[in-house]
C-alpha cells in the first residue's frame, strides 16, 4: 500500500506540466470545467489501479447520480486519507477546501487554482469562496470534522457547512464512508499495511435543506452522523 500512496504522488507530479500547459493555452473561462474533469478522471483511474494492484475495493455506485445534480454541499465523515480522492472522482462539478500552502504553491497548486479550490487560510474567505463556487453550480466537498476522525465514530463537527448552506441557500448532501479497517486513518501508521482486501463503501445519506437556526442544524447533523456510523447489531 505504500505503492498506492507513491503512485498518487507520481500522478500529482506528472500532472504539473499538463496543468501548466492548459493554464497558458486555455481561455480562463474554460479553466474551471476542464481542470475539474481532468482531476475527476485522474482520480477515477487511480482508484481503478488500486482495485487491480492493491486489492482495494471501492463501492461508489450510490454517488453516480450526483453528477446530474445541481449545486450541492457534499459532506462526509473523514476516516482516511483516501476520502477526498473518492469524492472528487465522482463528479466533474466537484471542488473542495485545500490547505493554503498547497493552493499557493506555484507548481503543485496550478491545477487546484484552475479548478477553483478554496483556501482554508481565512474562515470568512473560505465561506465566501464556497458560496461563489456554489453559485456557479459546484458540488462543494467539505469534511466537517476539520480533519481525519480523531474519535469513534466521528469527531465533533464544525459549523462551516451549516453557515455555507445558510448563506448560499444550497442543501447539504451527506455521504457515509464505511471502511472494513481504519486504513490511513488518524491513528493508522503510514507504513502499517491494511487487512486485504480492503473494502470501502460510500452511501448517500440524508439531504438537509438550508437551515434557519445554525446551532440547531449543527446538533441535528451531528446526531445524524453518529446514528449512521454506529455499529449495526
Coordinates of C-alpha atoms in Angstrom, one line a residue:
X1 CA 0.0 0.0 0.0
X2 CA 3.0 2.3 0.2
X3 CA 2.9 1.7 -3.6
X4 CA -0.6 3.2 -3.7
X5 CA 0.5 6.4 -2.0
X6 CA 3.6 6.6 -4.1
X7 CA 1.5 6.2 -7.2
X8 CA -0.7 9.1 -6.1
X9 CA 2.4 11.3 -5.6
X10 CA 3.6 10.3 -9.1
X11 CA 0.3 11.2 -10.7
X12 CA 0.3 14.6 -9.0
X13 CA 3.9 15.3 -10.2
X14 CA 3.1 14.2 -13.7
X15 CA 0.0 16.4 -13.8
X16 CA 2.1 19.6 -13.2
X17 CA 3.3 20.1 -16.8
X18 CA -0.2 19.3 -18.1
X19 CA -1.9 21.9 -16.0
X20 CA 0.9 24.4 -16.7
X21 CA 0.3 24.0 -20.4
X22 CA -3.5 24.2 -20.1
X23 CA -3.2 27.3 -17.9
X24 CA -1.3 29.0 -20.7
X25 CA -3.3 27.9 -23.7
X26 CA -6.8 27.7 -22.5
X27 CA -9.1 30.7 -22.2
X28 CA -9.6 31.5 -18.5
X29 CA -13.4 30.8 -18.7
X30 CA -12.6 27.1 -19.5
X31 CA -10.2 26.6 -16.6
X32 CA -12.8 25.5 -14.1
X33 CA -14.6 22.9 -16.2
X34 CA -11.6 21.4 -17.9
X35 CA -9.4 21.0 -14.8
X36 CA -12.2 19.5 -12.8
X37 CA -12.8 16.9 -15.4
X38 CA -9.1 16.0 -15.6
X39 CA -9.0 15.7 -11.8
X40 CA -12.1 13.6 -11.7
X41 CA -10.9 11.1 -14.3
X42 CA -7.4 11.0 -13.0
X43 CA -8.6 10.0 -9.5
X44 CA -11.0 7.6 -11.1
X45 CA -8.1 5.9 -12.9
X46 CA -6.1 5.9 -9.7
X47 CA -8.9 4.1 -7.8
X48 CA -9.2 1.5 -10.6
X49 CA -5.4 0.9 -10.3
X50 CA -5.7 0.4 -6.5
X51 CA -8.5 -2.1 -7.2
X52 CA -6.4 -4.3 -9.5
X53 CA -3.0 -3.9 -7.9
X54 CA -3.6 -3.3 -4.2
X55 CA -6.9 -5.2 -3.6
X56 CA -8.8 -2.0 -2.5
X57 CA -12.4 -2.4 -3.4
X58 CA -14.3 0.9 -3.6
X59 CA -18.1 0.8 -4.0
X60 CA -19.1 4.4 -5.0
X61 CA -22.2 3.4 -7.1
X62 CA -24.6 5.3 -4.9
X63 CA -22.8 8.5 -5.7
X64 CA -23.1 8.1 -9.5
X65 CA -26.3 10.2 -9.7
X66 CA -24.7 13.2 -8.1
X67 CA -23.1 14.2 -11.5
X68 CA -26.5 15.2 -12.8
X69 CA -27.5 17.2 -9.7
X70 CA -27.4 21.0 -9.3
X71 CA -25.3 22.8 -6.7
X72 CA -24.8 20.8 -3.5
X73 CA -22.7 20.9 -0.4
X74 CA -21.4 17.4 0.0
X75 CA -20.2 16.5 3.4
X76 CA -18.8 13.2 4.7
X77 CA -17.2 11.6 7.7
X78 CA -13.4 11.5 7.2
X79 CA -11.9 8.2 8.3
X80 CA -9.0 8.0 5.8
X81 CA -6.6 9.9 3.5
X82 CA -8.4 8.4 0.6
X83 CA -11.7 10.2 1.2
X84 CA -11.2 13.3 -0.8
X85 CA -9.9 11.3 -3.8
X86 CA -13.0 9.1 -3.8
X87 CA -15.4 12.0 -3.6
X88 CA -13.6 14.1 -6.2
X89 CA -13.7 11.1 -8.6
X90 CA -17.5 11.1 -8.6
X91 CA -18.3 14.5 -10.1
X92 CA -16.8 16.8 -12.7
X93 CA -18.5 19.7 -10.8
X94 CA -16.6 19.0 -7.6
X95 CA -14.4 21.4 -5.8
X96 CA -13.2 21.5 -2.2
X97 CA -11.2 23.2 0.5
X98 CA -7.5 22.9 0.3
X99 CA -4.6 23.8 2.6
X100 CA -3.4 27.3 1.7
X101 CA 0.2 26.1 1.5
X102 CA -0.7 23.7 -1.3
X103 CA -3.1 26.1 -3.1
X104 CA -0.5 28.8 -3.2
X105 CA 2.4 26.6 -4.3
X106 CA 3.5 27.8 -7.7
X107 CA 3.7 24.3 -9.2
X108 CA 1.5 21.9 -7.2
X109 CA -1.3 24.4 -6.9
X110 CA -1.8 25.2 -10.6
X111 CA -4.5 22.6 -11.2
X112 CA -6.2 23.3 -7.9
X113 CA -6.3 27.0 -8.7
X114 CA -7.7 26.3 -12.1
X115 CA -10.4 24.1 -10.5
X116 CA -11.2 27.0 -8.2
X117 CA -10.4 25.0 -5.0
X118 CA -10.9 27.2 -1.9
X119 CA -8.2 28.1 0.6
X120 CA -8.6 27.3 4.3
X121 CA -6.4 30.2 5.3
X122 CA -9.3 32.5 6.4
X123 CA -12.6 31.1 7.6
X124 CA -14.6 34.1 6.3
X125 CA -13.0 34.0 2.9
X126 CA -13.4 30.2 2.8
X127 CA -17.2 30.6 3.3
X128 CA -17.4 33.3 0.7
X129 CA -15.4 31.3 -1.8
X130 CA -17.6 28.2 -1.3
X131 CA -20.7 30.3 -1.9
X132 CA -19.2 31.8 -5.0
X133 CA -18.5 28.3 -6.4
X134 CA -21.9 27.1 -5.5
X135 CA -23.4 30.0 -7.4
X136 CA -21.6 28.5 -10.4
X137 CA -23.3 25.1 -9.9
X138 CA -20.4 23.4 -8.0
X139 CA -20.5 20.4 -5.8
X140 CA -18.6 21.7 -2.8
X141 CA -17.0 18.9 -0.8
X142 CA -16.3 19.5 2.8
X143 CA -15.3 17.3 5.8
X144 CA -16.9 19.0 8.8
X145 CA -14.7 17.2 11.3
X146 CA -11.9 19.5 10.0
X147 CA -9.5 16.6 9.5
X148 CA -9.5 12.8 9.8
X149 CA -11.6 11.4 12.5
X150 CA -9.8 11.6 15.9
X151 CA -12.6 9.8 17.8
X152 CA -15.0 7.0 17.1
X153 CA -17.4 7.1 15.3
X154 CA -16.9 10.7 14.4
X155 CA -15.2 13.8 15.8
X156 CA -17.0 17.0 16.7
X157 CA -18.3 18.9 13.7
X158 CA -17.5 22.4 12.6
X159 CA -20.4 24.8 11.8
X160 CA -18.8 25.8 8.4
X161 CA -21.1 23.6 6.3
X162 CA -24.1 25.0 8.1
X163 CA -23.0 28.6 7.6
X164 CA -22.3 27.9 3.9
X165 CA -25.7 26.3 3.4
X166 CA -27.5 29.1 5.2
X167 CA -25.7 31.8 3.2
X168 CA -25.9 30.2 -0.2
X169 CA -29.3 28.6 0.3
X170 CA -27.9 25.3 -1.1
X171 CA -28.8 22.0 0.5
X172 CA -26.3 19.7 2.3
X173 CA -26.0 16.2 1.0
X174 CA -24.5 13.8 3.5
X175 CA -22.3 10.9 2.4
X176 CA -21.4 8.0 4.8
X177 CA -18.0 6.4 4.3
X178 CA -17.5 2.9 5.6
X179 CA -14.1 1.1 5.7
X180 CA -13.5 -2.5 6.5
X181 CA -10.4 -1.4 8.5
X182 CA -9.5 2.1 9.5
X183 CA -6.7 2.2 6.9
X184 CA -4.8 5.6 6.7
X185 CA -7.0 6.9 9.5
X186 CA -5.7 9.4 12.1
X187 CA -4.2 6.7 14.2
X188 CA -3.0 4.3 11.4
X189 CA 0.7 4.3 10.8
X190 CA 1.7 5.3 7.3
X191 CA 3.7 2.1 6.8
X192 CA 1.2 -0.2 8.6
X193 CA -0.4 -2.5 6.0
X194 CA -4.1 -2.8 5.7
X195 CA -6.0 -6.1 6.0
X196 CA -6.6 -7.1 2.4
X197 CA -8.9 -7.0 0.5
X198 CA -9.8 -3.5 1.9
X199 CA -13.4 -2.7 1.2
X200 CA -14.7 0.8 1.1
X201 CA -18.4 1.8 0.6
X202 CA -19.8 5.2 0.1
X203 CA -23.5 5.6 0.6
X204 CA -25.8 8.6 0.2
X205 CA -27.3 9.8 3.4
X206 CA -29.9 12.3 4.3
X207 CA -30.2 15.6 2.4
X208 CA -30.6 18.6 4.7
X209 CA -32.3 21.8 3.4
X210 CA -30.7 25.2 4.2
X211 CA -31.2 25.8 7.9
X212 CA -32.8 28.8 9.7
X213 CA -31.0 28.2 13.0
X214 CA -27.3 27.3 12.9
X215 CA -26.9 25.7 16.3
X216 CA -30.0 23.5 16.0
X217 CA -28.9 22.4 12.5
X218 CA -25.4 21.5 13.6
X219 CA -26.7 19.4 16.5
X220 CA -29.1 17.6 14.2
X221 CA -26.3 16.9 11.7
X222 CA -24.0 15.6 14.4
X223 CA -26.7 13.3 15.8
X224 CA -27.5 12.0 12.3
X225 CA -23.8 11.1 11.5
X226 CA -23.4 9.4 14.9
X227 CA -26.6 7.3 14.4
X228 CA -25.5 6.2 10.9
X229 CA -21.9 5.3 11.9
X230 CA -22.8 3.3 15.0
X231 CA -22.1 -0.4 14.5
X232 CA -25.2 -2.3 13.5
X233 CA -26.1 -5.4 15.5

